[in-house]
XYZ file of C-alpha atoms in Angstrom:
671
model
C 0.000 0.000 0.000
C 1.544 3.373 -1.003
C 2.468 5.788 1.742
C -0.309 8.369 2.104
C 0.772 12.007 2.198
C -1.227 15.096 3.239
C -2.848 17.071 0.377
C -0.358 19.888 -0.181
C 2.697 17.705 0.317
C 1.281 15.145 -2.108
C 0.528 17.761 -4.763
C 3.964 19.384 -4.907
C 6.885 18.611 -7.173
C 9.626 18.690 -4.572
C 11.803 20.561 -4.028
C 11.135 22.642 -7.161
C 7.738 24.038 -6.111
C 8.805 25.407 -2.733
C 10.164 28.801 -3.917
C 6.774 29.622 -5.495
C 4.637 28.892 -2.446
C 2.701 31.720 -0.820
C 3.164 32.445 2.912
C -0.121 30.673 3.809
C 0.924 27.645 1.750
C 4.306 27.560 3.484
C 2.562 27.536 6.862
C 0.328 24.651 5.749
C 3.361 22.788 4.413
C 5.168 23.198 7.738
C 2.246 21.669 9.614
C 1.958 18.791 7.148
C 5.677 18.058 7.433
C 5.382 17.909 11.215
C 2.361 15.619 10.978
C 4.187 13.180 8.693
C 7.342 13.157 10.819
C 5.307 12.498 13.961
C 3.348 9.695 12.280
C 6.435 7.903 10.943
C 8.767 8.386 13.912
C 6.092 7.200 16.351
C 6.145 3.890 14.448
C 9.774 3.587 13.310
C 11.525 5.456 16.091
C 14.125 8.101 15.390
C 15.213 11.639 16.153
C 11.932 13.445 16.663
C 12.531 16.668 18.596
C 15.540 17.873 16.554
C 13.664 17.499 13.270
C 10.482 19.154 14.521
C 12.549 22.187 15.469
C 13.905 22.948 11.983
C 10.828 22.578 9.759
C 10.522 26.296 8.956
C 14.273 26.643 8.533
C 14.262 23.778 6.031
C 11.433 25.327 4.014
C 13.279 28.655 3.970
C 16.515 27.021 2.807
C 14.698 25.324 -0.059
C 12.938 28.579 -0.949
C 16.286 30.364 -1.334
C 18.724 27.703 -2.546
C 18.726 24.999 -5.221
C 19.624 21.835 -3.273
C 20.877 20.024 -6.384
C 23.368 22.789 -7.077
C 23.929 24.634 -3.814
C 25.355 22.568 -0.970
C 23.611 22.440 2.407
C 25.570 20.498 5.025
C 23.659 19.449 8.147
C 25.755 18.967 11.250
C 25.091 15.576 12.900
C 22.139 15.119 10.529
C 19.627 13.956 13.123
C 17.529 17.048 12.321
C 17.351 16.354 8.580
C 13.988 14.549 8.396
C 12.217 17.645 6.960
C 15.026 17.923 4.408
C 14.436 14.336 3.308
C 10.688 14.882 3.049
C 11.056 18.026 0.948
C 13.809 16.882 -1.411
C 12.025 14.159 -3.330
C 11.793 11.370 -0.770
C 8.334 11.959 0.682
C 6.835 8.880 -0.986
C 9.416 6.667 0.770
C 9.478 8.429 4.092
C 7.646 5.562 5.790
C 10.776 3.440 5.200
C 12.845 5.760 7.404
C 15.468 3.762 9.355
C 14.071 0.475 8.044
C 16.346 -2.113 6.414
C 16.686 -1.103 2.772
C 14.813 2.170 3.365
C 15.812 5.762 3.946
C 18.717 6.380 6.281
C 18.122 8.341 9.456
C 20.925 10.700 8.415
C 21.934 12.520 5.213
C 23.552 10.077 2.839
C 25.274 11.042 -0.413
C 24.237 7.869 -2.209
C 20.590 8.390 -1.248
C 19.973 11.744 -2.934
C 21.895 14.408 -4.885
C 20.406 16.857 -2.383
C 22.435 15.294 0.437
C 25.699 17.159 -0.049
C 27.643 15.381 2.681
C 27.189 12.252 4.777
C 27.042 12.893 8.517
C 26.162 11.288 11.828
C 28.742 12.660 14.255
C 28.818 16.219 15.567
C 30.865 19.303 14.675
C 31.889 18.217 11.155
C 29.711 20.531 9.058
C 31.898 23.635 9.076
C 35.030 21.784 7.977
C 33.166 19.996 5.196
C 31.415 23.163 4.036
C 34.656 25.131 3.992
C 36.239 22.392 1.911
C 33.354 22.644 -0.545
C 33.685 26.438 -0.709
C 37.409 26.209 -1.440
C 36.767 23.522 -4.076
C 34.137 25.766 -5.674
C 36.554 28.659 -5.958
C 39.393 26.506 -7.288
C 37.063 25.086 -9.932
C 35.575 28.453 -10.893
C 32.067 27.700 -9.620
C 29.526 30.111 -8.198
C 27.246 27.876 -6.121
C 26.426 28.656 -2.513
C 27.610 26.543 0.410
C 25.714 26.525 3.711
C 26.426 24.685 6.954
C 23.686 24.214 9.562
C 25.122 23.590 13.022
C 23.444 23.486 16.423
C 24.657 25.378 19.452
C 25.441 22.021 21.089
C 27.641 20.874 18.186
C 29.352 24.255 18.122
C 30.988 23.365 21.449
C 33.100 20.756 19.646
C 36.708 21.743 19.076
C 36.561 20.744 15.423
C 33.896 23.377 14.804
C 36.111 26.094 16.252
C 39.059 24.883 14.193
C 36.931 25.309 11.077
C 35.620 28.721 12.191
C 39.191 29.867 12.628
C 40.223 28.621 9.177
C 37.105 29.915 7.429
C 37.409 33.384 8.901
C 41.064 33.553 8.005
C 40.446 32.489 4.408
C 37.481 34.834 3.954
C 35.647 32.488 1.607
C 32.030 33.020 0.619
C 30.350 30.704 3.104
C 27.090 30.748 5.060
C 26.892 29.229 8.535
C 23.503 28.883 10.207
C 23.677 28.528 13.972
C 20.534 26.616 14.953
C 20.310 27.768 18.544
C 17.787 25.790 20.586
C 19.795 25.699 23.839
C 20.117 21.919 23.440
C 22.442 19.342 21.993
C 20.811 16.156 23.237
C 20.651 17.341 26.809
C 20.654 21.092 27.474
C 23.758 22.792 26.099
C 26.519 23.418 28.607
C 29.472 25.734 29.002
C 30.361 29.373 28.509
C 29.345 29.442 24.836
C 25.740 28.592 25.658
C 25.741 31.194 28.419
C 27.202 33.786 26.035
C 24.529 33.150 23.417
C 21.703 33.477 25.925
C 22.767 36.425 28.041
C 21.937 40.011 27.183
C 24.669 42.661 27.226
C 24.125 43.365 30.930
C 24.807 39.713 31.777
C 21.146 38.918 32.485
C 19.498 35.804 31.154
C 17.427 36.682 28.101
C 14.190 35.049 27.053
C 14.498 32.210 24.575
C 12.117 33.910 22.189
C 13.870 35.983 19.558
C 11.248 38.718 19.321
C 12.077 40.646 22.507
C 13.630 44.136 22.447
C 17.300 43.038 22.898
C 17.010 40.435 20.134
C 15.142 42.802 17.838
C 17.762 45.537 18.280
C 20.577 43.036 17.747
C 18.962 41.826 14.536
C 18.364 45.395 13.318
C 21.983 46.382 13.920
C 23.576 43.236 12.508
C 21.403 43.305 9.385
C 21.731 47.019 8.620
C 25.460 47.186 9.236
C 25.890 44.555 6.495
C 24.000 46.389 3.745
C 25.958 47.535 0.727
C 25.285 51.177 1.612
C 26.558 50.682 5.171
C 29.707 48.930 3.979
C 30.413 51.719 1.478
C 29.866 54.371 4.165
C 32.310 52.597 6.475
C 34.906 52.517 3.704
C 34.487 56.235 3.028
C 34.747 57.052 6.727
C 37.874 54.919 7.052
C 39.429 56.799 4.151
C 38.613 60.154 5.707
C 40.081 59.177 9.063
C 43.249 57.799 7.507
C 43.722 61.068 5.612
C 44.159 63.036 8.847
C 47.865 63.853 9.162
C 49.907 61.986 11.786
C 46.955 60.673 13.839
C 44.856 59.103 11.047
C 45.658 55.457 11.912
C 44.983 56.082 15.606
C 41.628 57.718 14.794
C 40.624 54.764 12.617
C 41.584 52.323 15.363
C 39.542 54.294 17.915
C 36.541 54.360 15.574
C 36.744 50.600 14.979
C 37.039 49.923 18.701
C 34.045 52.166 19.329
C 31.986 50.316 16.724
C 32.974 46.988 18.256
C 32.048 48.152 21.766
C 28.697 49.491 20.566
C 27.825 46.276 18.726
C 29.028 44.020 21.525
C 26.715 45.809 23.950
C 23.659 44.901 21.891
C 24.504 41.694 19.987
C 25.951 38.259 20.801
C 27.763 38.290 17.461
C 31.083 39.664 18.622
C 32.475 36.174 19.166
C 31.865 35.278 15.535
C 33.052 38.649 14.274
C 36.304 37.944 16.099
C 36.586 34.996 13.700
C 36.008 37.466 10.802
C 32.446 36.292 10.194
C 29.696 38.768 9.436
C 26.916 38.221 11.978
C 23.147 38.450 11.492
C 20.756 37.686 14.302
C 19.247 36.436 16.393
C 16.460 35.448 13.984
C 13.136 33.786 14.806
C 13.719 30.317 13.412
C 9.997 29.648 13.061
C 9.216 32.726 10.930
C 9.692 31.554 7.340
C 9.376 35.036 5.855
C 12.024 36.461 8.144
C 14.310 33.490 7.501
C 13.992 33.892 3.734
C 14.820 37.611 3.893
C 17.955 37.082 5.923
C 19.079 34.096 3.870
C 18.810 36.300 0.782
C 20.956 38.919 2.539
C 23.554 36.292 3.425
C 23.435 34.949 -0.112
C 24.510 38.339 -1.440
C 27.610 38.704 0.727
C 31.052 37.894 -0.674
C 32.435 36.908 2.727
C 31.732 34.364 5.478
C 28.492 35.106 7.313
C 26.817 33.530 10.336
C 23.043 33.601 10.772
C 22.043 33.107 14.385
C 18.657 31.351 14.321
C 16.647 30.666 17.484
C 14.419 27.579 17.334
C 12.511 25.404 19.773
C 13.404 21.734 19.901
C 10.282 19.587 19.507
C 8.259 22.505 18.070
C 4.629 21.657 17.343
C 4.353 18.507 19.476
C 3.563 19.324 23.091
C 5.214 16.287 24.761
C 8.452 16.934 22.851
C 8.423 20.639 23.666
C 7.916 19.800 27.340
C 10.685 17.160 27.434
C 12.999 17.643 24.427
C 15.752 15.506 25.948
C 13.525 12.418 26.176
C 12.159 13.006 22.677
C 15.557 13.637 21.131
C 15.802 10.023 20.028
C 12.876 7.692 20.612
C 11.649 4.192 19.988
C 8.028 3.590 19.032
C 5.508 5.611 21.033
C 1.869 6.664 21.075
C 1.567 10.035 19.286
C -1.555 10.777 21.329
C 0.116 10.463 24.727
C 3.839 10.445 23.990
C 4.217 7.257 26.026
C 6.547 4.491 24.780
C 4.973 1.412 23.258
C 5.401 -1.862 25.128
C 8.283 -3.961 23.756
C 7.405 -7.205 21.949
C 6.872 -10.152 24.263
C 9.882 -11.986 22.801
C 12.261 -9.120 23.604
C 14.661 -9.529 26.550
C 13.039 -8.131 29.675
C 16.081 -7.212 31.776
C 16.788 -3.723 33.114
C 19.171 -2.830 30.290
C 22.899 -2.226 30.189
C 22.774 1.563 30.518
C 20.421 1.284 33.483
C 22.657 -1.337 35.102
C 25.709 0.848 34.612
C 24.037 3.938 36.059
C 22.586 2.086 39.036
C 25.868 0.396 39.875
C 27.805 3.642 39.583
C 25.405 5.409 41.947
C 25.768 2.669 44.534
C 29.554 2.663 44.265
C 29.663 6.462 44.519
C 27.796 6.322 47.836
C 30.856 4.849 49.523
C 33.623 6.300 47.338
C 33.734 10.117 47.153
C 36.538 9.924 44.587
C 34.165 8.749 41.840
C 33.320 11.403 39.244
C 31.004 10.706 36.290
C 31.695 12.387 32.950
C 29.621 12.314 29.789
C 29.658 14.142 26.467
C 26.152 15.633 26.184
C 24.385 12.300 26.814
C 23.451 11.854 30.481
C 20.136 10.187 29.626
C 21.482 7.881 26.920
C 24.394 6.672 29.018
C 22.293 6.000 32.122
C 23.713 8.856 34.197
C 20.526 10.825 34.865
C 20.150 9.454 38.398
C 23.811 10.103 39.127
C 23.354 13.687 37.931
C 20.481 14.150 40.380
C 22.102 12.426 43.344
C 25.680 13.684 42.970
C 25.481 16.947 41.014
C 28.868 18.146 42.237
C 30.483 14.949 40.918
C 28.669 14.871 37.582
C 30.202 16.729 34.646
C 28.682 17.057 31.194
C 31.416 18.447 28.947
C 29.188 18.886 25.896
C 29.956 17.231 22.569
C 33.681 17.156 23.334
C 34.876 13.562 23.632
C 38.560 14.430 23.282
C 38.313 16.978 26.076
C 36.288 14.536 28.206
C 39.072 11.938 28.202
C 41.958 14.315 28.913
C 39.850 16.114 31.516
C 39.341 12.707 33.159
C 43.087 12.119 32.999
C 43.621 15.366 34.882
C 41.154 14.291 37.563
C 42.840 10.899 37.874
C 46.269 12.495 38.181
C 45.054 14.132 41.401
C 43.653 11.014 43.001
C 40.054 10.953 41.774
C 38.432 8.009 39.973
C 36.772 9.387 36.839
C 34.308 7.285 34.860
C 33.786 8.463 31.272
C 30.553 7.189 29.691
C 30.407 7.727 25.925
C 28.938 5.743 23.045
C 31.479 3.486 21.362
C 31.210 5.230 17.993
C 31.876 8.639 19.581
C 34.753 7.412 21.750
C 36.660 6.867 18.490
C 37.193 10.627 18.466
C 39.239 10.440 21.654
C 41.651 7.717 20.537
C 44.746 9.904 20.725
C 43.771 11.137 24.184
C 43.204 7.565 25.380
C 46.695 6.606 24.223
C 48.676 9.740 25.029
C 46.957 11.216 28.067
C 45.547 8.159 29.853
C 47.310 4.919 28.998
C 50.835 6.236 28.526
C 50.641 7.619 32.068
C 48.797 4.563 33.449
C 46.099 6.783 34.931
C 43.090 5.014 36.534
C 40.398 6.283 34.182
C 37.403 4.016 33.508
C 36.163 4.270 29.919
C 32.598 2.995 29.524
C 31.713 2.394 25.888
C 27.933 2.178 25.608
C 26.248 1.060 22.349
C 29.091 -1.305 21.451
C 28.305 -3.599 18.543
C 25.274 -3.147 16.309
C 22.957 -0.346 17.388
C 20.323 -0.894 14.718
C 18.381 1.793 12.925
C 20.929 4.610 13.296
C 23.230 2.642 11.036
C 26.925 2.716 10.166
C 27.673 6.123 11.686
C 26.530 4.795 15.054
C 27.434 1.088 15.111
C 30.153 0.411 17.676
C 31.869 -1.965 15.296
C 35.563 -1.367 15.918
C 36.289 -0.713 19.594
C 37.735 -4.125 20.429
C 40.137 -3.741 17.519
C 41.431 -0.265 18.297
C 41.440 -0.595 22.077
C 43.158 -3.941 22.530
C 46.391 -2.741 20.892
C 46.917 0.055 23.455
C 49.479 -0.803 26.162
C 48.512 -0.553 29.848
C 44.774 -0.745 29.073
C 42.551 -3.502 30.456
C 39.470 -4.265 28.354
C 36.365 -6.172 29.437
C 33.197 -7.155 27.581
C 30.540 -8.152 30.153
C 27.867 -10.512 28.863
C 24.885 -9.128 30.791
C 23.742 -6.416 33.175
C 24.940 -8.143 36.328
C 28.378 -8.785 34.878
C 28.572 -5.135 33.828
C 27.984 -4.019 37.414
C 30.754 -6.338 38.639
C 33.077 -5.226 35.843
C 32.563 -1.588 36.826
C 33.330 -2.432 40.445
C 36.464 -4.267 39.297
C 37.608 -1.410 37.060
C 37.391 1.020 39.962
C 39.579 -1.306 42.043
C 42.351 -1.500 39.440
C 45.304 0.880 39.464
C 45.406 1.565 35.737
C 43.076 2.457 32.873
C 40.197 0.114 32.066
C 37.639 0.070 29.269
C 34.257 -1.649 29.469
C 32.278 -2.208 26.283
C 28.603 -3.112 26.323
C 25.691 -2.923 23.885
C 22.466 -1.037 23.568
C 19.361 -2.554 25.131
C 18.918 -5.638 27.274
C 20.752 -8.919 27.436
C 18.507 -11.364 29.202
C 17.061 -13.937 26.869
C 13.774 -15.221 28.316
C 14.700 -18.839 27.553
C 18.166 -18.674 29.118
C 18.834 -19.340 32.818
C 22.488 -18.329 32.483
C 22.270 -14.591 33.128
C 24.084 -13.332 36.208
C 22.511 -14.316 39.519
C 21.766 -10.757 40.577
C 18.506 -9.603 39.045
C 18.436 -6.315 40.909
C 20.278 -3.269 39.692
C 22.576 -2.544 41.360
C 23.521 -5.972 42.781
C 23.316 -6.610 46.498
C 26.963 -7.665 46.563
C 29.637 -6.621 44.072
C 32.101 -9.259 42.917
C 35.681 -8.690 41.750
C 36.342 -10.181 38.311
C 40.078 -10.882 38.114
C 41.537 -9.560 34.845
C 42.535 -12.376 32.547
C 39.886 -14.794 33.826
C 36.815 -16.067 31.998
C 33.933 -18.353 32.891
C 32.722 -21.664 31.514
C 28.980 -21.373 30.969
C 28.340 -24.859 29.542
C 30.433 -28.017 29.777
C 30.252 -30.043 26.588
C 31.568 -33.378 25.390
C 35.037 -32.084 24.530
C 34.709 -31.762 20.773
C 33.595 -28.174 20.040
C 33.791 -25.122 22.268
C 32.065 -21.832 21.504
C 34.098 -18.904 22.815
C 31.698 -15.963 22.688
C 32.670 -12.478 23.791
C 30.409 -10.003 25.538
C 26.787 -9.809 24.464
C 27.114 -12.875 22.233
C 27.784 -15.221 25.172
C 24.162 -15.814 26.182
C 22.922 -16.354 22.605
C 25.787 -18.851 22.262
C 24.491 -20.738 25.310
C 21.019 -20.913 23.809
C 22.433 -22.019 20.455
C 24.424 -24.817 22.094
C 21.365 -25.959 24.020
C 19.346 -26.013 20.814
C 21.957 -28.099 18.982
C 22.181 -30.505 21.911
C 18.410 -30.929 21.988
C 18.271 -31.483 18.232
C 21.260 -33.768 17.612
C 22.611 -34.764 21.008
C 25.920 -33.046 20.243
C 26.930 -31.059 23.300
C 29.211 -28.084 22.775
C 30.993 -26.209 25.520
C 30.431 -22.461 25.857
C 33.074 -20.189 27.358
C 32.747 -16.486 28.166
C 36.237 -14.903 28.073
C 34.972 -11.825 29.908
C 38.318 -10.046 29.411
C 39.535 -9.177 25.935
C 42.749 -7.807 27.409
C 44.367 -9.410 29.229
C 42.971 -12.534 27.620
C 42.260 -15.520 29.854
C 45.234 -17.182 28.204
C 45.580 -20.217 30.442
C 41.894 -21.100 30.107
C 41.884 -20.559 26.342
C 44.975 -22.710 25.869
C 43.383 -25.465 27.934
C 40.238 -25.279 25.794
C 42.335 -25.480 22.639
C 44.119 -28.578 23.922
C 40.974 -30.346 25.136
C 38.702 -29.655 22.139
C 38.904 -30.459 18.454
C 37.384 -27.172 17.274
C 36.699 -23.634 18.461
C 33.919 -21.336 17.288
C 34.868 -17.735 18.096
C 31.995 -15.249 18.246
C 32.099 -11.473 18.688
C 30.006 -8.441 17.755
C 32.978 -6.461 16.508
C 34.960 -6.289 13.309
C 36.722 -9.570 12.654
C 39.767 -7.555 11.605
C 41.881 -7.154 14.706
C 39.118 -7.967 17.158
C 38.667 -10.612 19.839
C 38.975 -13.603 17.526
C 42.178 -12.156 16.068
C 43.572 -11.980 19.591
C 42.720 -15.649 20.179
C 44.283 -16.690 16.866
C 47.450 -14.794 17.780
C 47.550 -16.634 21.102
C 47.111 -20.017 19.416
C 49.804 -19.238 16.851
C 52.245 -18.150 19.552
C 51.774 -21.549 21.239
C 51.801 -23.645 18.039
C 48.198 -24.722 18.571
C 46.680 -23.489 15.314
C 47.554 -26.535 13.233
C 45.223 -29.469 13.901
C 42.662 -27.383 15.755
C 39.728 -26.253 13.626
C 38.796 -22.613 14.208
C 35.789 -20.788 12.780
C 34.856 -17.151 13.389
C 31.631 -15.169 13.500
C 31.708 -11.395 13.670
C 31.276 -8.215 11.672
C 32.628 -8.266 8.106
C 35.080 -5.843 6.517
C 32.370 -3.451 5.359
C 30.097 -0.866 6.912
C 26.953 -2.582 8.154
C 23.854 -0.632 7.004
C 20.967 0.565 9.123
C 18.102 -1.717 10.095
C 16.593 -3.411 13.113
C 19.459 -4.774 15.199
C 18.135 -8.298 15.487
C 17.533 -8.387 11.741
C 21.107 -7.321 11.098
C 22.380 -9.985 13.489
C 20.321 -12.577 11.665
C 21.830 -11.518 8.323
C 25.339 -11.757 9.754
C 24.799 -15.068 11.532
C 25.250 -13.545 14.978
C 21.870 -14.468 16.455
C 20.939 -17.764 18.089
C 19.982 -19.311 14.746
C 23.235 -18.253 13.111
C 25.434 -19.479 15.931
C 23.532 -22.781 16.033
C 23.962 -23.222 12.269
C 27.697 -22.532 12.504
C 27.958 -24.953 15.407
C 26.155 -27.727 13.520
C 28.361 -27.138 10.485
C 31.479 -27.357 12.605
C 30.329 -30.619 14.188
C 29.802 -32.137 10.742
C 33.327 -31.166 9.673
C 34.858 -33.203 12.475
C 35.775 -36.842 11.833
C-alpha cells in the first residue's frame, strides 16, 4: 500500500515548487511536514525533537537555494527529516530507518540533495569550507551553507573550522541553529554567552524581545551595501588626517565593536572574521527567507544566528525535548513508549545497570566522578546527575576533552568514569593513548552502544572498539555478557590501578529462555564481585569436541544455540565467556584449545583485529593453530547498514539461529 501524504505535500513537485509557495501555503506545508514526521517516527523510532525544530528553517533554505546545485551540510544530521521529506523522498518516508529504506541521516548515495554524509557532531563547518574552497578553485559560483546546532558548536573541530574559514574569507554561510540543546541542554560558557543580554542577564528564549530585535536590526543594517560603502568612506577620511589618522581609525573601529558588543551576541563570531546576522526567529519563514537572501549576497563568510525550539509543534516533545531527542516507538496521542514485543529480553538494560551500579559505588567512594559528552540520559547517568550533582560533569559534545579532563582528575587522586557511546569514543583515541594509557592513569572508559545499534546505522554502530582498544598498552578491556556482569566489571575497574575500558551494547541482554544470566537480578547488585583480569567463565560443559568462545553480548545467545543443537542432535558443545579481551584468559583458552577439536569464536565487533584475532594470535604463539579447527563469527570488513538490530544480526549469523547453524556445520566437519 503506497504511503499516504497530506494534500499539499502530495501535490507538490519537490523541491522545485517550494520557492513559489505563498506564505499561507508555506505555513500549511510546515504543519503537514510535522504531521508526517510524527506519524512515521512514532512507528519507526528516530530523532523526533531535533527534526520538529527545523521545519521552517528547512522550508526557507529550499525557498532560497537549489539543493541540487547549492550545498547544504547538516551537522550531525539527526535534524534532517524535513530535508528528506522536501527533497524528493516523501513517498518513501515511511521506510525511514528500516532495512533497505531511507537512512536516518543525510547520505550522499541516497539523494543528490544530500551534499555530505554525517552522523557525528561538529563536522559541518570543515566539510562546508572544503566545498567552498573547491568551488573557488574550480571556478564555480554555487552557494555553500552549513547548519550547526549550538550544542555541536561546542566541539573543538567546529572552532578549528571557524578559525580557518574566517582567516580564508571564503564566501560561506553558517547557520547557527540555537535551541539551547544538543541532546541534553547545552553546557558551558558558549551557551551562556549566546543566551545572556549585554548586561549579563538571562534573556528570554524567544527571539522577538527588544534586545534580540535591536541586535537583529543592527547586525542586518550594518551589512548592507550602503553601510559597507559608508564605512569605507569614513575609514578613508580618518586615515587622511595627518599623523593621527591610523589612531583615529583604530579608535573608531574599537568604538563600533564596543557598541555592537553591547547589543549583539555576534562579537564572538566577528572575532573569527564572520559577518553576523541575528538572532532570527527560526519559526518565521518570511524572516528566515529575507535574511538568507541577505547572506546569499555577501562575498564573505556570514553567520546567521537562528533561534528555534526543539520539539516545536508537538507538546510532549516541547515539554521534554531531551527524552524526545531520540525515541523508539511511542503513542503520538500520549507520547508514552509502546510496550516492547513479548519476545524481547526483559532485563533492566545495560545503561540502566551501569548507572545504578555507579550510583551505589559512589555512595561509599567520594573519589568517583562521572563524565559524559552531552548524553546523560542515553548513558544511564541521569540518576547520578540528580544524586551527585557536584560529581557529575557534562562536557558537551567534546569527547577528546572529556578523556583528557578525566586524565587530569585521575592524576590528582580521583576516579573518573567516562561514559560515551562506542562510535563517539573513536574521536578520543589519541587522548586515550597519550593522556591516559601512557601515564597509566586510573580512568574508567565505559563504551555504551558497542556492537550493532540498529536503525541509526553505520555512523553509530560500535563496530571497531575491540580492535582499536586492545592494541593500546597498559589498558585492560572487558566485555561483560549481561547487566549483572557489567555491574561487577565496573566495580572491578574502579579497584584497578590503571586504565580500564568496558564495552557493552544497547538494550537488554537477558534472553527469556536462558537461565544463564548473572545471579543478581536487581540493579545494582546486592553484593559486588571482583572479576580478576585475565579470567573467563565456563557457561556450559560439553563433550570435549567443540567449544564456543563468545565475547560479551554474544555469550548468552551462544548458550542458547548450544542448548538447541544438543536438543536437536545430542551433540553437546561447551560455551566459554572470556569476559576479558585484554588481558585474555590465556591459560583457560589454551586449555580449551588442547581439550577440544574445534573452536567457534563469536564477537560483535569487526573480525579484523578484534577478539577472535587476539585468540588466533595466542594459538599461533603456542603452536596450537595446526590441527585445531577454528571458525569465526563477527562483523565483516564493510560498513553494516541501518536496520533493526536483530535483523542485522540474523543476516550476519550472529543471532541464536546463526550461531547454532555454525555450530552444527562445525560438528559435521569433524571426523
